[in-house]
PDB file of C-alpha atoms in Angstrom:
ATOM      1  CA  UNK A 787    -222.907 -29.965 -29.034  1.00  0.00           C
ATOM      2  CA  UNK A 788    -221.721 -28.064 -32.110  1.00  0.00           C
ATOM      3  CA  UNK A 789    -220.681 -29.392 -35.546  1.00  0.00           C
ATOM      4  CA  UNK A 790    -217.013 -30.429 -35.323  1.00  0.00           C
ATOM      5  CA  UNK A 791    -216.952 -29.239 -31.710  1.00  0.00           C
ATOM      6  CA  UNK A 792    -214.795 -32.227 -30.779  1.00  0.00           C
ATOM      7  CA  UNK A 793    -212.284 -31.187 -33.434  1.00  0.00           C
ATOM      8  CA  UNK A 794    -212.186 -27.630 -32.063  1.00  0.00           C
ATOM      9  CA  UNK A 795    -211.479 -28.917 -28.554  1.00  0.00           C
ATOM     10  CA  UNK A 796    -208.805 -31.269 -29.852  1.00  0.00           C
ATOM     11  CA  UNK A 797    -207.242 -28.351 -31.722  1.00  0.00           C
ATOM     12  CA  UNK A 798    -206.971 -26.385 -28.483  1.00  0.00           C
ATOM     13  CA  UNK A 799    -205.437 -29.370 -26.702  1.00  0.00           C
ATOM     14  CA  UNK A 800    -202.960 -29.824 -29.556  1.00  0.00           C
ATOM     15  CA  UNK A 801    -201.903 -26.156 -29.303  1.00  0.00           C
ATOM     16  CA  UNK A 802    -201.301 -26.602 -25.586  1.00  0.00           C
ATOM     17  CA  UNK A 803    -199.371 -29.788 -26.300  1.00  0.00           C
ATOM     18  CA  UNK A 804    -197.130 -27.924 -28.739  1.00  0.00           C
ATOM     19  CA  UNK A 805    -196.137 -25.705 -25.791  1.00  0.00           C
ATOM     20  CA  UNK A 806    -195.430 -28.718 -23.615  1.00  0.00           C
ATOM     21  CA  UNK A 807    -198.677 -28.300 -21.661  1.00  0.00           C
ATOM     22  CA  UNK A 808    -201.075 -31.154 -20.937  1.00  0.00           C
ATOM     23  CA  UNK A 809    -204.554 -29.988 -19.871  1.00  0.00           C
ATOM     24  CA  UNK A 810    -205.304 -32.792 -17.408  1.00  0.00           C
ATOM     25  CA  UNK A 811    -201.812 -32.819 -15.929  1.00  0.00           C
ATOM     26  CA  UNK A 812    -200.851 -29.112 -15.988  1.00  0.00           C
ATOM     27  CA  UNK A 813    -203.951 -26.894 -16.363  1.00  0.00           C
ATOM     28  CA  UNK A 814    -206.836 -28.550 -14.515  1.00  0.00           C
ATOM     29  CA  UNK A 815    -205.060 -28.954 -11.124  1.00  0.00           C
ATOM     30  CA  UNK A 816    -203.584 -25.436 -11.438  1.00  0.00           C
ATOM     31  CA  UNK A 817    -207.022 -23.795 -11.368  1.00  0.00           C
ATOM     32  CA  UNK A 818    -209.644 -23.846  -8.639  1.00  0.00           C
ATOM     33  CA  UNK A 819    -213.446 -24.030  -8.897  1.00  0.00           C
ATOM     34  CA  UNK A 820    -213.494 -20.367  -9.957  1.00  0.00           C
ATOM     35  CA  UNK A 821    -211.001 -18.331 -11.956  1.00  0.00           C
ATOM     36  CA  UNK A 822    -211.419 -14.586 -12.523  1.00  0.00           C
ATOM     37  CA  UNK A 823    -209.802 -11.934 -14.700  1.00  0.00           C
ATOM     38  CA  UNK A 824    -210.002  -8.278 -13.617  1.00  0.00           C
ATOM     39  CA  UNK A 825    -209.093  -5.286 -15.798  1.00  0.00           C
ATOM     40  CA  UNK A 826    -208.196  -2.308 -13.622  1.00  0.00           C
ATOM     41  CA  UNK A 827    -208.015   0.191 -16.501  1.00  0.00           C
ATOM     42  CA  UNK A 828    -209.320  -0.157 -20.050  1.00  0.00           C
ATOM     43  CA  UNK A 829    -206.639   2.162 -21.354  1.00  0.00           C
ATOM     44  CA  UNK A 830    -203.768   0.086 -19.999  1.00  0.00           C
ATOM     45  CA  UNK A 831    -202.844  -3.571 -19.957  1.00  0.00           C
ATOM     46  CA  UNK A 832    -203.391  -3.891 -16.212  1.00  0.00           C
ATOM     47  CA  UNK A 833    -205.036  -7.289 -15.778  1.00  0.00           C
ATOM     48  CA  UNK A 834    -205.070  -9.391 -12.631  1.00  0.00           C
ATOM     49  CA  UNK A 835    -205.981 -13.082 -12.515  1.00  0.00           C
ATOM     50  CA  UNK A 836    -207.441 -14.715  -9.413  1.00  0.00           C
ATOM     51  CA  UNK A 837    -207.924 -18.364  -8.551  1.00  0.00           C
ATOM     52  CA  UNK A 838    -207.748 -20.840  -5.673  1.00  0.00           C
ATOM     53  CA  UNK A 839    -205.620 -23.599  -7.195  1.00  0.00           C
ATOM     54  CA  UNK A 840    -206.177 -27.233  -6.335  1.00  0.00           C
ATOM     55  CA  UNK A 841    -202.387 -27.551  -6.485  1.00  0.00           C
ATOM     56  CA  UNK A 842    -200.384 -24.361  -5.835  1.00  0.00           C
ATOM     57  CA  UNK A 843    -197.244 -25.920  -7.296  1.00  0.00           C
ATOM     58  CA  UNK A 844    -199.060 -26.710 -10.550  1.00  0.00           C
ATOM     59  CA  UNK A 845    -200.222 -23.083 -10.817  1.00  0.00           C
ATOM     60  CA  UNK A 846    -196.694 -21.778 -10.304  1.00  0.00           C
ATOM     61  CA  UNK A 847    -195.393 -24.193 -12.943  1.00  0.00           C
ATOM     62  CA  UNK A 848    -198.126 -23.191 -15.413  1.00  0.00           C
ATOM     63  CA  UNK A 849    -197.524 -19.452 -14.940  1.00  0.00           C
ATOM     64  CA  UNK A 850    -193.800 -20.039 -15.441  1.00  0.00           C
ATOM     65  CA  UNK A 851    -194.571 -21.193 -18.997  1.00  0.00           C
ATOM     66  CA  UNK A 852    -196.193 -17.871 -19.954  1.00  0.00           C
ATOM     67  CA  UNK A 853    -194.612 -15.687 -22.648  1.00  0.00           C
ATOM     68  CA  UNK A 854    -193.741 -13.038 -20.031  1.00  0.00           C
ATOM     69  CA  UNK A 855    -192.853 -13.279 -16.364  1.00  0.00           C
ATOM     70  CA  UNK A 856    -195.866 -13.314 -14.060  1.00  0.00           C
ATOM     71  CA  UNK A 857    -195.875 -12.440 -10.362  1.00  0.00           C
ATOM     72  CA  UNK A 858    -198.150 -13.935  -7.705  1.00  0.00           C
ATOM     73  CA  UNK A 859    -199.482 -12.798  -4.350  1.00  0.00           C
ATOM     74  CA  UNK A 860    -201.925 -14.154  -1.764  1.00  0.00           C
ATOM     75  CA  UNK A 861    -205.006 -11.942  -1.463  1.00  0.00           C
ATOM     76  CA  UNK A 862    -207.497 -13.110   1.177  1.00  0.00           C
ATOM     77  CA  UNK A 863    -206.903 -16.778   0.388  1.00  0.00           C
ATOM     78  CA  UNK A 864    -206.876 -16.272  -3.393  1.00  0.00           C
ATOM     79  CA  UNK A 865    -203.777 -16.422  -5.571  1.00  0.00           C
ATOM     80  CA  UNK A 866    -203.571 -13.205  -7.589  1.00  0.00           C
ATOM     81  CA  UNK A 867    -201.237 -13.032 -10.584  1.00  0.00           C
ATOM     82  CA  UNK A 868    -200.197 -10.228 -12.941  1.00  0.00           C
ATOM     83  CA  UNK A 869    -197.257  -9.204 -15.132  1.00  0.00           C
ATOM     84  CA  UNK A 870    -195.805  -6.840 -12.505  1.00  0.00           C
ATOM     85  CA  UNK A 871    -195.815  -6.286  -8.767  1.00  0.00           C
ATOM     86  CA  UNK A 872    -196.957  -2.699  -9.453  1.00  0.00           C
ATOM     87  CA  UNK A 873    -200.222  -4.001 -10.911  1.00  0.00           C
ATOM     88  CA  UNK A 874    -200.746  -6.227  -7.872  1.00  0.00           C
ATOM     89  CA  UNK A 875    -200.042  -3.222  -5.619  1.00  0.00           C
ATOM     90  CA  UNK A 876    -202.649  -1.171  -7.463  1.00  0.00           C
ATOM     91  CA  UNK A 877    -205.141  -4.049  -7.242  1.00  0.00           C
ATOM     92  CA  UNK A 878    -204.778  -4.276  -3.468  1.00  0.00           C
ATOM     93  CA  UNK A 879    -204.944  -0.493  -3.076  1.00  0.00           C
ATOM     94  CA  UNK A 880    -208.153  -0.367  -5.153  1.00  0.00           C
ATOM     95  CA  UNK A 881    -209.770  -3.009  -2.933  1.00  0.00           C
ATOM     96  CA  UNK A 882    -209.407  -0.672   0.029  1.00  0.00           C
ATOM     97  CA  UNK A 883    -211.953   1.636  -1.639  1.00  0.00           C
ATOM     98  CA  UNK A 884    -214.521  -1.182  -1.797  1.00  0.00           C
ATOM     99  CA  UNK A 885    -215.261  -4.316  -3.813  1.00  0.00           C
ATOM    100  CA  UNK A 886    -217.779  -5.253  -6.493  1.00  0.00           C
ATOM    101  CA  UNK A 887    -219.907  -6.932  -3.828  1.00  0.00           C
ATOM    102  CA  UNK A 888    -220.582  -3.469  -2.423  1.00  0.00           C
ATOM    103  CA  UNK A 889    -221.241  -1.812  -5.799  1.00  0.00           C
ATOM    104  CA  UNK A 890    -224.909  -1.138  -6.572  1.00  0.00           C
ATOM    105  CA  UNK A 891    -223.945  -0.649 -10.230  1.00  0.00           C
ATOM    106  CA  UNK A 892    -222.527  -4.181 -10.377  1.00  0.00           C
ATOM    107  CA  UNK A 893    -225.294  -5.749  -8.301  1.00  0.00           C
ATOM    108  CA  UNK A 894    -228.064  -4.191 -10.410  1.00  0.00           C
ATOM    109  CA  UNK A 895    -226.490  -5.278 -13.687  1.00  0.00           C
ATOM    110  CA  UNK A 896    -225.435  -8.805 -12.689  1.00  0.00           C
ATOM    111  CA  UNK A 897    -228.843  -9.528 -11.095  1.00  0.00           C
ATOM    112  CA  UNK A 898    -230.401  -9.432 -14.574  1.00  0.00           C
ATOM    113  CA  UNK A 899    -228.460 -12.486 -15.844  1.00  0.00           C
ATOM    114  CA  UNK A 900    -228.291 -16.122 -14.749  1.00  0.00           C
ATOM    115  CA  UNK A 901    -225.885 -16.528 -11.834  1.00  0.00           C
ATOM    116  CA  UNK A 902    -225.690 -20.309 -12.313  1.00  0.00           C
ATOM    117  CA  UNK A 903    -223.531 -20.042 -15.440  1.00  0.00           C
ATOM    118  CA  UNK A 904    -220.260 -21.245 -16.883  1.00  0.00           C
ATOM    119  CA  UNK A 905    -218.992 -17.683 -17.074  1.00  0.00           C
ATOM    120  CA  UNK A 906    -220.084 -14.204 -15.986  1.00  0.00           C
ATOM    121  CA  UNK A 907    -218.923 -10.915 -17.493  1.00  0.00           C
ATOM    122  CA  UNK A 908    -219.315  -7.370 -16.175  1.00  0.00           C
ATOM    123  CA  UNK A 909    -218.250  -4.062 -17.717  1.00  0.00           C
ATOM    124  CA  UNK A 910    -218.513  -0.827 -15.733  1.00  0.00           C
ATOM    125  CA  UNK A 911    -220.141   1.823 -17.887  1.00  0.00           C
ATOM    126  CA  UNK A 912    -218.443   4.696 -16.097  1.00  0.00           C
ATOM    127  CA  UNK A 913    -215.008   3.233 -16.730  1.00  0.00           C
ATOM    128  CA  UNK A 914    -215.750   2.698 -20.413  1.00  0.00           C
ATOM    129  CA  UNK A 915    -217.174   6.219 -20.699  1.00  0.00           C
ATOM    130  CA  UNK A 916    -213.982   7.749 -19.340  1.00  0.00           C
ATOM    131  CA  UNK A 917    -211.940   5.890 -21.966  1.00  0.00           C
ATOM    132  CA  UNK A 918    -214.306   6.904 -24.802  1.00  0.00           C
ATOM    133  CA  UNK A 919    -214.277  10.570 -23.786  1.00  0.00           C
ATOM    134  CA  UNK A 920    -210.503  10.644 -24.103  1.00  0.00           C
ATOM    135  CA  UNK A 921    -210.829   9.758 -27.784  1.00  0.00           C
ATOM    136  CA  UNK A 922    -209.940  12.875 -29.781  1.00  0.00           C
ATOM    137  CA  UNK A 923    -212.022  11.842 -32.804  1.00  0.00           C
ATOM    138  CA  UNK A 924    -215.243  11.513 -30.803  1.00  0.00           C
ATOM    139  CA  UNK A 925    -217.843  13.900 -32.343  1.00  0.00           C
ATOM    140  CA  UNK A 926    -219.380  16.412 -29.934  1.00  0.00           C
ATOM    141  CA  UNK A 927    -222.634  15.130 -28.462  1.00  0.00           C
ATOM    142  CA  UNK A 928    -222.053  11.566 -29.699  1.00  0.00           C
ATOM    143  CA  UNK A 929    -222.634   9.942 -26.316  1.00  0.00           C
ATOM    144  CA  UNK A 930    -225.781  11.982 -25.770  1.00  0.00           C
ATOM    145  CA  UNK A 931    -227.174  10.773 -29.093  1.00  0.00           C
ATOM    146  CA  UNK A 932    -226.479   7.125 -28.306  1.00  0.00           C
ATOM    147  CA  UNK A 933    -227.193   6.783 -24.596  1.00  0.00           C
ATOM    148  CA  UNK A 934    -229.754   8.213 -22.150  1.00  0.00           C
ATOM    149  CA  UNK A 935    -228.305  11.322 -20.492  1.00  0.00           C
ATOM    150  CA  UNK A 936    -225.096  10.596 -22.407  1.00  0.00           C
ATOM    151  CA  UNK A 937    -224.086   7.919 -19.895  1.00  0.00           C
ATOM    152  CA  UNK A 938    -222.610   4.640 -21.147  1.00  0.00           C
ATOM    153  CA  UNK A 939    -224.531   1.731 -19.574  1.00  0.00           C
ATOM    154  CA  UNK A 940    -222.950  -0.948 -17.439  1.00  0.00           C
ATOM    155  CA  UNK A 941    -223.184  -4.390 -19.012  1.00  0.00           C
ATOM    156  CA  UNK A 942    -223.515  -7.891 -17.578  1.00  0.00           C
ATOM    157  CA  UNK A 943    -223.483 -11.151 -19.534  1.00  0.00           C
ATOM    158  CA  UNK A 944    -223.738 -14.842 -18.684  1.00  0.00           C
ATOM    159  CA  UNK A 945    -222.744 -17.949 -20.646  1.00  0.00           C
ATOM    160  CA  UNK A 946    -224.632 -21.127 -19.753  1.00  0.00           C
ATOM    161  CA  UNK A 947    -224.507 -24.685 -21.101  1.00  0.00           C
ATOM    162  CA  UNK A 948    -227.821 -26.178 -22.195  1.00  0.00           C
ATOM    163  CA  UNK A 949    -228.849 -29.490 -23.729  1.00  0.00           C
ATOM    164  CA  UNK A 950    -228.435 -28.380 -27.346  1.00  0.00           C
ATOM    165  CA  UNK A 951    -225.730 -25.751 -27.056  1.00  0.00           C
ATOM    166  CA  UNK A 952    -224.881 -22.550 -25.209  1.00  0.00           C
ATOM    167  CA  UNK A 953    -227.044 -19.637 -24.101  1.00  0.00           C
ATOM    168  CA  UNK A 954    -225.513 -16.161 -24.019  1.00  0.00           C
ATOM    169  CA  UNK A 955    -227.638 -13.567 -22.211  1.00  0.00           C
ATOM    170  CA  UNK A 956    -226.917  -9.933 -21.478  1.00  0.00           C
ATOM    171  CA  UNK A 957    -228.392  -6.926 -19.729  1.00  0.00           C
ATOM    172  CA  UNK A 958    -227.455  -3.245 -19.678  1.00  0.00           C
ATOM    173  CA  UNK A 959    -228.155  -0.827 -16.847  1.00  0.00           C
ATOM    174  CA  UNK A 960    -229.132   2.486 -18.435  1.00  0.00           C
ATOM    175  CA  UNK A 961    -229.206   5.872 -16.742  1.00  0.00           C
ATOM    176  CA  UNK A 962    -232.941   6.141 -17.505  1.00  0.00           C
ATOM    177  CA  UNK A 963    -235.566   3.865 -19.003  1.00  0.00           C
ATOM    178  CA  UNK A 964    -236.034   5.976 -22.121  1.00  0.00           C
ATOM    179  CA  UNK A 965    -233.950   7.714 -24.760  1.00  0.00           C
ATOM    180  CA  UNK A 966    -230.761   6.994 -26.602  1.00  0.00           C
ATOM    181  CA  UNK A 967    -230.408   3.791 -28.571  1.00  0.00           C
ATOM    182  CA  UNK A 968    -232.717   1.812 -26.257  1.00  0.00           C
ATOM    183  CA  UNK A 969    -236.405   2.234 -27.163  1.00  0.00           C
ATOM    184  CA  UNK A 970    -239.184   0.444 -25.276  1.00  0.00           C
ATOM    185  CA  UNK A 971    -239.150  -3.351 -25.034  1.00  0.00           C
ATOM    186  CA  UNK A 972    -241.188  -5.133 -27.674  1.00  0.00           C
ATOM    187  CA  UNK A 973    -242.330  -8.601 -28.813  1.00  0.00           C
ATOM    188  CA  UNK A 974    -240.829  -9.424 -32.181  1.00  0.00           C
ATOM    189  CA  UNK A 975    -243.336 -10.523 -34.841  1.00  0.00           C
ATOM    190  CA  UNK A 976    -240.937 -11.106 -37.728  1.00  0.00           C
ATOM    191  CA  UNK A 977    -239.934 -14.658 -36.611  1.00  0.00           C
ATOM    192  CA  UNK A 978    -243.328 -15.763 -37.948  1.00  0.00           C
ATOM    193  CA  UNK A 979    -242.067 -14.780 -41.431  1.00  0.00           C
ATOM    194  CA  UNK A 980    -238.446 -16.029 -41.173  1.00  0.00           C
ATOM    195  CA  UNK A 981    -237.448 -19.579 -42.260  1.00  0.00           C
ATOM    196  CA  UNK A 982    -236.694 -21.879 -39.331  1.00  0.00           C
ATOM    197  CA  UNK A 983    -233.289 -22.768 -40.742  1.00  0.00           C
ATOM    198  CA  UNK A 984    -231.962 -19.190 -40.585  1.00  0.00           C
ATOM    199  CA  UNK A 985    -228.401 -19.003 -39.257  1.00  0.00           C
ATOM    200  CA  UNK A 986    -228.625 -15.475 -37.787  1.00  0.00           C
ATOM    201  CA  UNK A 987    -231.609 -13.306 -36.872  1.00  0.00           C
ATOM    202  CA  UNK A 988    -231.573  -9.815 -35.339  1.00  0.00           C
ATOM    203  CA  UNK A 989    -234.644  -7.691 -34.683  1.00  0.00           C
ATOM    204  CA  UNK A 990    -235.044  -4.003 -33.849  1.00  0.00           C
ATOM    205  CA  UNK A 991    -237.982  -1.748 -33.098  1.00  0.00           C
ATOM    206  CA  UNK A 992    -238.517   1.983 -33.638  1.00  0.00           C
ATOM    207  CA  UNK A 993    -235.552   1.858 -36.007  1.00  0.00           C
ATOM    208  CA  UNK A 994    -236.354   5.213 -37.631  1.00  0.00           C
ATOM    209  CA  UNK A 995    -235.588   6.919 -34.306  1.00  0.00           C
TER     210      UNK A 995
END
């Protein structure tokens, strides 16, 4: 749906081909109807992938072509994969303390975006806040100036295909409804003054605050 979009897709397929990977033969059957990536810690490269492959052998073969060795494990009928067994151990241990399905923070944030999407993204505000607060160059009171009660909001986003392109929507769960960098909602009036052919448009209200 985008100018030269077919060329971009072909470029990706060519890059895979240069690595000896054919999308239809090697990638598509290796992944199931849903594939997830989970970051356990923003400060470390501890990422776990999850999928239910249509062909388990194809998934094993695809992972074997990665730049570094990847390890797999069955987790409640899903194939989990990571770059070490220690990361998989931590993933399973963390699940014992509860899952996202039982997190009100996740449920509140993700409910604000379209569930029927190509992709969903969630970022836990508390986890991000812990990483930010460890930054030595962070000015005192910076979080309080930016966010209500100084708490970093959780964020949810969805990516959905539409007739003429893609729709990216996001929502943030703030500690309170007022304060910080999030003033009251408003109806933008400037689009009545902006040419219809504009490439990018961003609007803000109460900007002096």
